[in-house]
Coordinates of C-alpha atoms and ligand atoms in Angstrom, one line a residue:
M1 CA 0.0 0.0 0.0
T2 CA 1.3 3.5 -0.8
F3 CA 0.3 6.8 0.6
F4 CA -1.1 9.8 -1.2
E5 CA 1.7 11.8 0.3
Q6 CA 4.1 10.0 -2.0
F7 CA 2.0 10.8 -5.0
A8 CA 1.9 14.5 -3.9
K9 CA 5.7 14.5 -3.5
V10 CA 6.1 13.1 -7.0
C11 CA 3.8 15.7 -8.5
N12 CA 5.6 18.4 -6.6
T13 CA 9.0 17.3 -8.0
I14 CA 7.6 17.0 -11.5
E15 CA 6.1 20.5 -11.3
H16 CA 9.5 21.9 -10.8
I17 CA 11.2 20.1 -13.7
S18 CA 11.1 21.4 -17.3
S19 CA 12.8 18.6 -19.2
S20 CA 10.2 16.1 -20.4
L21 CA 12.8 13.3 -20.3
E22 CA 13.4 13.9 -16.7
I23 CA 9.7 14.1 -15.9
T24 CA 9.2 10.8 -17.8
T25 CA 11.8 9.1 -15.6
N26 CA 10.2 10.4 -12.4
V27 CA 6.8 9.1 -13.5
A28 CA 8.4 5.8 -14.5
N29 CA 10.1 5.4 -11.2
Y30 CA 6.9 6.1 -9.4
L31 CA 4.9 3.6 -11.5
K32 CA 7.4 1.0 -10.6
E33 CA 7.0 1.6 -6.9
V34 CA 3.2 1.1 -6.5
S35 CA 1.4 -2.1 -6.1
D36 CA -0.5 -3.8 -8.9
E37 CA -3.8 -2.7 -7.4
E38 CA -2.7 0.9 -7.2
L39 CA -1.0 1.0 -10.6
P40 CA -4.1 1.7 -12.8
I41 CA -5.3 4.3 -10.3
V42 CA -2.0 6.3 -10.1
T43 CA -1.6 6.1 -13.9
R44 CA -4.8 8.0 -14.2
F45 CA -4.2 10.3 -11.2
I46 CA -0.9 11.5 -12.6
M47 CA -2.7 12.6 -15.7
G48 CA -5.3 14.3 -13.7
H49 CA -8.0 11.7 -14.3
V50 CA -9.8 9.9 -11.6
F51 CA -11.8 7.3 -13.6
P52 CA -11.1 5.8 -17.0
V53 CA -12.6 8.0 -19.7
W54 CA -14.9 5.2 -20.9
S55 CA -16.5 4.4 -17.6
N56 CA -19.8 6.0 -16.8
K57 CA -18.5 7.3 -13.5
E58 CA -18.2 11.0 -13.2
L59 CA -16.7 12.9 -10.3
G60 CA -18.8 16.1 -10.8
I61 CA -16.8 18.4 -8.5
G62 CA -16.6 22.0 -9.8
P63 CA -14.6 24.8 -8.2
N64 CA -17.6 26.0 -6.3
L65 CA -18.2 22.7 -4.6
L66 CA -14.5 22.4 -3.8
Y67 CA -14.4 25.9 -2.2
S68 CA -17.5 25.0 -0.1
A69 CA -15.7 21.9 1.2
I70 CA -12.6 23.9 2.0
S71 CA -14.6 26.5 3.7
K72 CA -16.2 23.9 5.9
T73 CA -12.8 22.3 6.6
S74 CA -11.0 25.5 7.4
S75 CA -13.9 27.6 8.8
L76 CA -12.9 30.4 6.4
P77 CA -15.8 32.0 4.4
V78 CA -16.0 31.0 0.7
K79 CA -15.3 34.6 -0.3
R80 CA -12.0 34.5 1.5
I81 CA -11.1 31.3 -0.2
Q82 CA -11.9 32.8 -3.6
G83 CA -9.7 35.8 -2.6
L84 CA -6.8 33.4 -1.9
V85 CA -7.3 31.7 -5.2
K86 CA -7.1 35.2 -6.9
E87 CA -4.0 36.1 -4.9
T88 CA -2.0 33.0 -5.5
G89 CA -3.4 32.3 -9.0
D90 CA -3.5 28.6 -8.2
V91 CA -6.3 26.5 -6.7
G92 CA -4.0 24.0 -5.1
L93 CA -1.7 26.5 -3.3
A94 CA -4.7 28.7 -2.3
L95 CA -6.5 25.8 -0.7
E96 CA -3.4 24.7 1.1
K97 CA -3.1 28.2 2.5
A98 CA -6.8 28.3 3.4
I99 CA -6.7 25.1 5.3
V100 CA -3.4 25.7 7.0
S101 CA -4.4 29.2 8.1
G102 CA -8.0 28.1 9.0
K103 CA -9.1 27.7 12.5
T104 CA -9.5 23.9 12.6
H105 CA -6.1 23.0 11.2
L106 CA -4.7 22.0 14.6
K107 CA -6.4 18.7 14.6
F108 CA -5.0 17.7 11.3
F109 CA -1.8 16.2 10.2
S110 CA -1.9 13.3 12.7
E111 CA 0.9 11.0 12.0
D112 CA -0.9 7.7 12.4
E113 CA -3.8 8.6 10.1
Q114 CA -2.4 8.9 6.6
L115 CA -4.3 9.1 3.4
S116 CA -3.6 6.1 1.1
I117 CA -4.1 6.1 -2.6
K118 CA -6.9 3.6 -2.2
E119 CA -8.7 5.7 0.4
V120 CA -8.6 8.8 -1.9
Y121 CA -9.9 6.7 -4.8
S122 CA -12.6 5.1 -2.8
R123 CA -13.8 8.5 -1.5
F124 CA -13.9 9.7 -5.1
E125 CA -15.9 6.6 -6.0
N126 CA -18.4 7.4 -3.2
I127 CA -18.7 11.0 -4.5
S128 CA -19.3 9.8 -8.1
E129 CA -22.2 7.6 -6.9
L130 CA -24.0 10.5 -5.2
N131 CA -26.8 12.2 -7.0
G132 CA -30.2 13.8 -6.4
K133 CA -31.3 15.5 -3.2
G134 CA -28.7 16.1 -0.6
S135 CA -25.9 14.9 -2.9
Q136 CA -24.0 18.2 -2.8
E137 CA -23.8 18.1 1.0
A138 CA -22.7 14.5 0.9
K139 CA -20.0 15.2 -1.6
I140 CA -18.8 18.1 0.5
K141 CA -18.6 15.8 3.5
N142 CA -16.5 13.2 1.6
L143 CA -14.1 16.0 0.5
Q144 CA -14.0 17.4 4.0
Y145 CA -12.9 14.0 5.3
L146 CA -10.1 13.8 2.7
F147 CA -8.9 17.3 3.4
S148 CA -9.0 16.9 7.1
L149 CA -6.4 14.1 6.8
A150 CA -4.3 15.7 4.1
K151 CA -0.9 17.3 4.9
P152 CA -0.1 20.6 3.2
T153 CA 1.6 19.3 0.0
E154 CA -1.2 16.7 -0.2
I155 CA -3.8 19.4 -0.1
V156 CA -2.3 21.1 -3.2
Y157 CA -2.6 18.0 -5.4
L158 CA -5.8 16.7 -3.8
S159 CA -7.6 19.9 -4.5
R160 CA -6.3 20.0 -8.1
L161 CA -7.2 16.3 -8.6
S162 CA -10.7 16.8 -7.3
I163 CA -11.5 19.1 -10.1
E164 CA -9.4 16.9 -12.4
E165 CA -7.0 19.8 -13.2
L166 CA -3.6 18.6 -12.0
R167 CA -1.6 20.9 -14.2
I168 CA 1.8 19.3 -13.9
G169 CA 2.2 18.8 -17.6
V170 CA 1.8 15.0 -17.7
G171 CA -0.3 14.0 -20.7
E172 CA -0.9 10.8 -22.5
G173 CA 2.3 10.9 -24.6
L174 CA 4.5 11.3 -21.5
V175 CA 2.6 8.5 -19.6
R176 CA 3.1 6.3 -22.6
N177 CA 6.8 6.8 -22.5
A178 CA 6.9 6.4 -18.7
I179 CA 5.1 3.0 -18.9
A180 CA 7.6 1.9 -21.6
E181 CA 10.5 3.0 -19.4
A182 CA 9.2 1.6 -16.2
F183 CA 8.4 -1.9 -17.5
N184 CA 11.0 -2.1 -20.2
V185 CA 8.5 -2.4 -23.1
P186 CA 8.4 -0.7 -26.6
S187 CA 6.5 2.6 -26.4
D188 CA 4.7 1.9 -29.7
L189 CA 3.2 -1.2 -28.2
V190 CA 2.1 0.9 -25.2
E191 CA 0.6 3.5 -27.6
R192 CA -1.2 0.8 -29.5
G193 CA -2.7 -0.6 -26.2
I194 CA -3.9 2.9 -25.2
L195 CA -5.6 3.5 -28.6
L196 CA -7.2 0.1 -28.4
T197 CA -8.5 0.1 -24.9
N198 CA -8.5 3.9 -24.1
D199 CA -7.3 3.0 -20.7
P200 CA -3.7 3.8 -19.8
G201 CA -4.1 2.3 -16.3
L202 CA -5.0 -1.1 -17.8
V203 CA -2.1 -0.9 -20.3
A204 CA 0.3 0.0 -17.5
L205 CA -0.8 -3.1 -15.5
K206 CA -0.6 -5.3 -18.5
A207 CA 3.0 -4.0 -19.2
K208 CA 4.0 -4.7 -15.6
Q209 CA 2.5 -8.1 -15.3
E210 CA 2.9 -9.6 -18.8
G211 CA 5.5 -7.4 -20.5
R212 CA 5.8 -7.1 -24.3
Q213 CA 3.9 -10.3 -24.9
G214 CA 0.9 -9.3 -22.9
L215 CA 0.8 -5.9 -24.5
S216 CA 0.9 -7.3 -28.0
E217 CA -1.9 -9.6 -27.2
L218 CA -4.1 -6.7 -26.1
G219 CA -6.9 -6.5 -28.6
V220 CA -10.2 -4.9 -29.2
M221 CA -12.5 -5.5 -26.3
I222 CA -16.2 -5.3 -25.8
K223 CA -17.1 -2.4 -23.4
R224 CA -13.7 -0.8 -23.8
P225 CA -14.3 1.8 -26.5
L226 CA -11.4 2.3 -29.0
R227 CA -10.4 5.7 -30.1
M228 CA -12.3 6.7 -33.2
M229 CA -10.5 6.8 -36.6
L230 CA -10.5 10.4 -37.8
A231 CA -10.6 12.1 -41.2
Q232 CA -8.4 14.7 -42.8
I233 CA -9.2 17.3 -45.3
G234 CA -9.0 15.9 -48.8
P235 CA -7.0 17.3 -51.7
G236 CA -10.0 17.2 -54.1
I237 CA -11.6 14.5 -56.2
N238 CA -9.0 14.0 -58.9
E239 CA -6.0 13.9 -56.5
T240 CA -7.8 11.5 -54.3
I241 CA -8.5 9.1 -57.2
K242 CA -4.9 9.4 -58.2
E243 CA -3.8 8.4 -54.7
M244 CA -6.4 5.7 -53.9
G245 CA -7.4 4.3 -57.3
L246 CA -10.8 3.0 -56.4
V247 CA -12.5 5.2 -53.7
A248 CA -15.2 4.2 -51.3
V249 CA -17.6 7.2 -51.2
E250 CA -20.0 7.8 -48.4
W251 CA -22.1 10.8 -47.4
K252 CA -20.6 12.8 -44.6
Y253 CA -23.7 12.8 -42.4
D254 CA -24.5 15.8 -40.3
G255 CA -24.9 14.2 -37.0
A256 CA -22.8 12.9 -34.0
R257 CA -20.4 10.0 -33.9
V258 CA -21.3 6.9 -32.0
Q259 CA -19.5 3.7 -31.2
I260 CA -21.8 0.9 -30.3
H261 CA -20.9 -2.3 -28.4
K262 CA -23.3 -5.1 -28.5
N263 CA -22.8 -8.2 -26.3
E264 CA -25.8 -10.5 -26.6
N265 CA -28.6 -8.2 -25.4
E266 CA -26.5 -5.7 -23.7
I267 CA -25.9 -2.6 -25.7
T268 CA -23.5 0.2 -24.8
I269 CA -23.2 3.4 -26.8
Y270 CA -20.2 5.7 -26.6
S271 CA -20.0 9.3 -27.8
R272 CA -17.1 10.7 -29.8
K273 CA -15.5 11.5 -26.5
L274 CA -15.9 7.8 -25.6
E275 CA -18.3 8.6 -22.8
D276 CA -21.0 6.1 -22.1
V277 CA -24.2 7.7 -23.3
T278 CA -26.3 4.5 -23.5
S279 CA -29.0 5.6 -21.0
S280 CA -30.0 8.7 -22.9
L281 CA -30.4 6.9 -26.2
P282 CA -33.0 4.1 -25.8
D283 CA -34.2 4.4 -29.4
L284 CA -30.7 3.6 -30.7
Q285 CA -30.5 0.7 -28.4
E286 CA -33.8 -0.6 -29.8
S287 CA -32.7 0.0 -33.3
I288 CA -29.6 -2.1 -32.7
K289 CA -31.6 -4.9 -31.0
S290 CA -33.9 -5.2 -34.0
N291 CA -31.5 -4.5 -36.8
V292 CA -28.3 -6.3 -35.9
S293 CA -28.0 -10.0 -36.0
A294 CA -24.5 -10.6 -34.5
K295 CA -24.0 -11.9 -31.0
S296 CA -21.2 -9.6 -30.1
V297 CA -20.1 -6.7 -32.2
I298 CA -18.6 -3.2 -32.2
L299 CA -20.0 -0.8 -34.7
D300 CA -19.0 2.7 -35.7
G301 CA -21.3 5.3 -37.3
E302 CA -23.1 8.6 -37.2
A303 CA -26.4 9.2 -35.4
V304 CA -28.5 11.8 -37.3
A305 CA -31.6 13.6 -36.0
M306 CA -34.2 14.0 -38.7
G307 CA -36.5 16.9 -38.7
K308 CA -40.1 17.1 -40.1
N309 CA -38.9 18.1 -43.5
N310 CA -36.7 15.0 -43.6
R311 CA -33.6 17.1 -43.2
P312 CA -31.0 16.7 -40.5
M313 CA -31.7 18.9 -37.4
A314 CA -29.1 21.2 -36.0
F315 CA -26.1 19.6 -34.3
Q316 CA -27.0 21.2 -30.9
E317 CA -30.3 19.4 -31.0
I318 CA -28.6 16.0 -31.3
L319 CA -26.3 16.9 -28.4
R320 CA -29.4 17.7 -26.3
R321 CA -30.3 14.0 -26.8
F322 CA -26.8 12.8 -25.7
R323 CA -26.7 14.8 -22.5
R324 CA -30.2 14.0 -21.4
K325 CA -30.7 12.6 -17.9
Y326 CA -34.5 13.2 -17.5
D327 CA -37.5 13.1 -19.8
I328 CA -35.6 10.9 -22.1
S329 CA -38.6 9.5 -23.9
T330 CA -40.2 12.9 -24.6
T331 CA -36.9 14.2 -26.0
A332 CA -36.5 11.1 -28.1
E333 CA -39.9 11.8 -29.7
Q334 CA -39.0 15.4 -30.3
I335 CA -35.5 14.6 -31.6
P336 CA -35.6 11.2 -33.2
L337 CA -32.2 9.7 -34.0
Y338 CA -31.3 7.4 -36.9
L339 CA -28.2 5.4 -37.3
N340 CA -25.9 5.5 -40.4
L341 CA -23.3 2.8 -39.6
F342 CA -20.2 2.9 -41.7
D343 CA -17.8 0.5 -39.9
I344 CA -17.4 -2.6 -37.9
L345 CA -14.4 -3.2 -35.7
Y346 CA -15.1 -6.5 -33.9
L347 CA -17.3 -9.4 -34.5
N348 CA -18.0 -12.5 -32.4
G349 CA -14.7 -12.5 -30.6
E350 CA -12.5 -11.3 -33.4
S351 CA -10.9 -8.0 -34.0
L352 CA -11.5 -6.6 -37.5
I353 CA -9.4 -3.5 -37.4
D354 CA -6.6 -5.1 -39.3
I355 CA -8.5 -6.2 -42.3
P356 CA -9.3 -3.9 -45.3
L357 CA -12.3 -1.6 -45.2
A358 CA -13.8 -3.4 -48.2
R359 CA -13.9 -6.6 -46.2
R360 CA -15.2 -4.9 -43.1
R361 CA -17.9 -3.5 -45.2
E362 CA -19.0 -6.9 -46.4
K363 CA -19.3 -8.1 -42.8
L364 CA -21.2 -4.9 -41.8
E365 CA -23.7 -5.5 -44.5
E366 CA -24.0 -9.2 -43.6
I367 CA -25.1 -8.5 -40.0
C368 CA -27.0 -5.2 -40.2
D369 CA -30.2 -4.4 -41.8
E370 CA -29.6 -2.0 -44.7
S371 CA -31.8 0.7 -43.1
I372 CA -29.1 1.5 -40.6
V373 CA -26.1 1.2 -42.8
A374 CA -24.6 4.3 -44.5
K375 CA -24.7 4.0 -48.3
Q376 CA -21.3 3.4 -50.0
T377 CA -20.3 3.5 -53.6
I378 CA -17.0 2.2 -54.9
T379 CA -15.8 4.2 -57.9
D380 CA -12.9 5.8 -59.7
D381 CA -15.1 8.1 -61.7
P382 CA -14.9 11.8 -60.7
A383 CA -18.3 12.5 -62.1
V384 CA -19.9 9.9 -59.8
I385 CA -18.2 11.3 -56.8
E386 CA -19.3 14.8 -57.8
M387 CA -22.8 13.6 -58.1
I388 CA -22.8 11.9 -54.7
Y389 CA -21.3 15.1 -53.2
K390 CA -24.1 17.2 -54.6
E391 CA -26.8 14.7 -53.4
A392 CA -25.4 14.8 -49.9
L393 CA -25.4 18.6 -49.8
S394 CA -28.9 18.9 -51.2
A395 CA -30.1 16.4 -48.5
G396 CA -28.7 18.8 -45.9
H397 CA -25.6 16.8 -45.0
E398 CA -22.0 18.1 -44.9
G399 CA -20.4 16.6 -48.0
V400 CA -18.7 13.3 -48.6
M401 CA -16.1 11.0 -47.1
L402 CA -13.6 9.5 -49.5
K403 CA -12.1 6.3 -48.0
N404 CA -9.4 3.9 -49.1
P405 CA -11.1 0.5 -49.6
D406 CA -7.8 -1.2 -48.8
S407 CA -7.1 0.6 -45.6
F408 CA -7.2 -0.8 -42.0
Y409 CA -9.0 0.9 -39.2
S410 CA -6.5 3.1 -37.4
P411 CA -7.8 4.0 -33.9
G412 CA -7.3 7.6 -32.9
K413 CA -5.5 8.5 -36.1
R414 CA -6.2 11.2 -38.6
G415 CA -4.7 9.9 -41.8
K416 CA -4.9 9.8 -45.6
N417 CA -7.2 6.8 -45.7
W418 CA -10.3 8.8 -44.7
L419 CA -10.6 12.1 -46.5
K420 CA -13.4 14.6 -46.0
M421 CA -14.8 16.9 -48.6
K422 CA -17.0 19.8 -47.6
P423 CA -17.8 23.1 -49.1
I424 CA -17.5 25.3 -46.1
M425 CA -14.3 26.7 -44.9
E426 CA -12.4 24.8 -42.3
T427 CA -13.2 25.6 -38.8
L428 CA -11.0 25.3 -35.7
D429 CA -11.8 23.4 -32.5
L430 CA -10.4 25.5 -29.7
V431 CA -10.5 25.2 -26.0
V432 CA -12.1 27.9 -24.0
I433 CA -9.7 28.9 -21.2
G434 CA -11.2 32.2 -20.1
G435 CA -13.8 34.9 -20.6
E436 CA -14.9 38.4 -19.9
W437 CA -18.1 39.6 -18.4
G438 CA -20.0 41.9 -20.8
E439 CA -20.9 45.5 -20.8
G440 CA -24.2 47.4 -21.0
R441 CA -27.0 45.0 -21.9
R442 CA -24.6 42.1 -21.4
T443 CA -23.2 42.8 -17.9
K444 CA -24.9 39.7 -16.5
F445 CA -23.3 37.5 -19.2
I446 CA -19.9 36.3 -20.1
G447 CA -19.9 37.8 -23.5
S448 CA -16.4 37.1 -24.8
Y449 CA -14.4 33.9 -24.6
L450 CA -10.7 33.4 -24.7
L451 CA -9.7 30.5 -27.0
A452 CA -6.6 28.4 -27.0
C453 CA -5.0 25.8 -29.2
R454 CA -3.1 22.8 -27.8
D455 CA 0.6 22.3 -27.7
P456 CA 0.9 18.5 -27.6
N457 CA 4.5 18.6 -26.6
T458 CA 4.0 20.6 -23.4
E459 CA 0.3 19.8 -22.8
K460 CA -0.3 23.5 -22.5
F461 CA -3.1 25.6 -24.0
L462 CA -1.8 28.5 -26.0
P463 CA -4.2 31.5 -26.4
I464 CA -5.0 32.5 -29.9
G465 CA -7.9 34.9 -29.7
R466 CA -11.3 35.8 -28.4
V467 CA -14.8 35.1 -29.7
G468 CA -17.9 37.1 -28.9
T469 CA -19.8 36.9 -32.2
G470 CA -22.1 34.2 -33.5
I471 CA -23.6 33.8 -30.0
S472 CA -27.4 34.2 -29.7
D473 CA -29.0 35.7 -26.6
E474 CA -30.3 32.4 -25.5
Q475 CA -27.0 30.8 -26.0
L476 CA -25.3 33.6 -24.1
E477 CA -27.4 32.7 -21.1
D478 CA -26.7 29.0 -21.4
L479 CA -23.0 29.5 -21.8
T480 CA -22.8 31.9 -18.9
K481 CA -24.5 29.3 -16.7
L482 CA -22.1 26.6 -18.0
F483 CA -18.9 28.6 -17.6
K484 CA -19.8 30.1 -14.2
E485 CA -19.3 26.6 -12.8
M486 CA -15.8 26.4 -14.2
I487 CA -14.4 29.7 -13.0
I488 CA -11.1 29.1 -11.3
L489 CA -9.9 32.7 -11.0
E490 CA -11.7 36.0 -11.3
N491 CA -10.1 39.4 -11.7
G492 CA -12.5 42.3 -12.5
I493 CA -14.3 41.4 -15.7
H494 CA -11.7 38.7 -16.5
A495 CA -12.2 35.1 -15.5
D496 CA -10.1 32.0 -16.0
F497 CA -11.9 28.7 -16.7
E498 CA -11.1 25.1 -16.2
P499 CA -10.2 24.0 -19.7
K500 CA -13.1 21.7 -20.4
I501 CA -15.1 23.0 -23.3
V502 CA -14.3 23.1 -27.0
F503 CA -15.7 25.8 -29.3
E504 CA -15.8 25.2 -33.1
V505 CA -14.9 28.6 -34.5
A506 CA -15.0 30.0 -38.1
F507 CA -12.6 32.8 -39.1
D508 CA -11.6 34.8 -42.1
E509 CA -7.8 34.4 -41.7
I510 CA -5.1 33.3 -39.4
Q511 CA -2.6 36.1 -38.7
K512 CA 0.8 36.2 -36.9
S513 CA 0.4 38.1 -33.6
P514 CA 2.5 39.0 -30.7
N515 CA -0.6 39.5 -28.6
Y516 CA -1.3 35.9 -27.9
E517 CA 1.1 33.2 -26.6
S518 CA 0.5 31.0 -29.6
G519 CA 2.0 33.7 -31.8
Y520 CA -1.1 33.7 -33.9
A521 CA -4.5 35.4 -33.9
L522 CA -7.8 34.8 -35.7
R523 CA -9.3 37.5 -37.9
F524 CA -13.1 37.8 -37.4
P525 CA -13.6 34.7 -35.3
R526 CA -17.2 33.6 -34.8
L527 CA -18.7 30.7 -32.9
V528 CA -20.1 27.9 -35.0
N529 CA -20.9 25.3 -32.4
V530 CA -20.2 24.4 -28.8
R531 CA -18.6 21.0 -29.4
S532 CA -19.6 19.2 -26.3
D533 CA -19.1 16.0 -28.2
K534 CA -15.3 16.8 -28.3
S535 CA -12.9 16.6 -25.4
I536 CA -10.1 19.0 -25.0
E537 CA -7.6 16.4 -26.3
D538 CA -9.5 16.6 -29.6
S539 CA -8.9 20.3 -30.0
D540 CA -6.7 21.7 -32.7
T541 CA -3.0 21.8 -32.1
I542 CA -0.5 24.7 -32.7
E543 CA 0.9 22.6 -35.6
R544 CA -2.4 22.6 -37.4
I545 CA -2.7 26.4 -36.9
E546 CA 0.8 26.7 -38.4
Q547 CA -0.1 24.5 -41.3
L548 CA -3.3 26.5 -42.0
Y549 CA -1.3 29.7 -41.8
I550 CA 1.2 28.5 -44.3
G551 CA -1.5 27.0 -46.5
Q552 CA -3.8 30.0 -46.7
K553 CA -1.3 32.2 -48.5
G554 CA 0.6 29.5 -50.2
R555 CA 3.7 30.6 -48.2
Ligands
LIG601 P1 -14.7 16.2 -38.8 O1 -15.4 16.2 -37.5 O2 -15.0 17.3 -39.7 O3 -13.2 15.9 -38.7 O4 -15.2 14.9 -39.7 C1 -15.2 13.6 -39.2 C2 -16.5 13.2 -38.7 O5 -17.5 13.1 -39.7 C3 -16.5 11.9 -38.0 O6 -16.0 11.9 -36.7 C4 -18.0 11.5 -38.0 O7 -18.6 12.0 -36.9 C5 -18.5 12.3 -39.2 N1 -19.0 11.4 -40.3 C6 -20.2 11.6 -41.0 N2 -20.3 10.7 -41.9 C7 -19.3 9.9 -41.9 C8 -18.8 8.8 -42.7 N3 -19.6 8.3 -43.7 N4 -17.7 8.2 -42.4 C9 -16.9 8.7 -41.4 N5 -17.2 9.8 -40.6 C10 -18.4 10.4 -40.9

């Protein structure tokens, strides 16, 4: 059994190191130290995650709830705690200060009562199971208990972990290398394992217990969603035919991605973020039960909401379905969803990701009723592709996907085997890291949002501009409600948010700019969609911004 104090010490050391190689070694040494039982937990903890992304457990602790727990533990008023957060600019340090300077601190830090990793995890599990009336109070009580046992350094990382914002610069790439170093296995096998199971904790344990052999035997598993294969922007019809020869052409449906796992009668549906959304989508469960003949299967596709005029409804409407916890059947009637399945990744105990798309397609057609399968045409005729493209657009969809019929399914990869063709200009998916309260009519609302792109090397978010246009009054109200819960720091009209939400933003041009840390700024940015189906790891990187910048002027 190891103590949470050790975890906090490792985090503290890492936070003061800038070389990623050195950080990797520190993480690797720590992973070697912990027991088998603790390994999956600390592998997630060190990345700032409490539960595996695919599990339907959610911690649900925002800054406000955390401040209330600290207020109870320290007997300081919430306002004073918020003041400390503002002064220090860091939730962890502020809360450490609050508790240490609070009235009740004398009874803490008892030597014989030490927080273990397992204790912290099981309290978090308790918290995740609480919902409904009285749940906020119960969550606060659990947190209070943890904080009352935590020593000063532990408080820093415990508080950051409870809002899943560890901020020590350890992301998936680094953990991958650390697992490889700790257990002496190739890092590409570790990466493969993570893409397949979406569970670095499980991969770490496999590497420790079974080494290289165990890792290479890791395969596609039911109820462990795989990262979705992604598309990149195509170079146009003729170029694509030149590259691929025969092309598999499908409509690019205007809907939301789903990955469906069926095991006998048990259906589990994952969103693009690989969250379990099964319970809000009973109609899709029924559709699978009546239209899919296989015993156990993993399917990939797009769920589309069809409006009265037989055209796809707005993306936001679909997401209303995905997030629904109550009135599910009424909402299902208002926003009916239909499946357009375009891939099959696993069938009756066998992984299919390493066979060509054309053969996967045959299997998909064999086991699914055609009403739920996306239409596909194999052709090398540009006129045929052009025609399908026009049909898709006139039916209200986004364009077409051009796929290489010989290609394997590459989990989590954006490659040349899936190319998208759409008429509208590319948009960027950026993370909202801050905002400003409005003026005049908009004083009650957060009217402008600070956007950032991702630097995959440092796991930092680099600001690139602000967006305030393209937001309706109704949306402004909803967004204000949403982001109010995520405020970490507030200074006058400025607020810093936990980086959780992705905005899809259109713009006229990318410019070089010394005003933002990314070195770029957007000309005329406007909000296109709140992409609650995307996680911050799906947001666009600084490399993509650089490529678009170079591409737009042919520089
Ligand atoms: P984008 O989000 O613009 O990168 O485009 C890729 C997305 O298009 C996928 O994640 C799917 O949600 C969606 N999509 C719609 N139709 C298809 C299709 N036929 N094949 C693959 N993806 C599709």
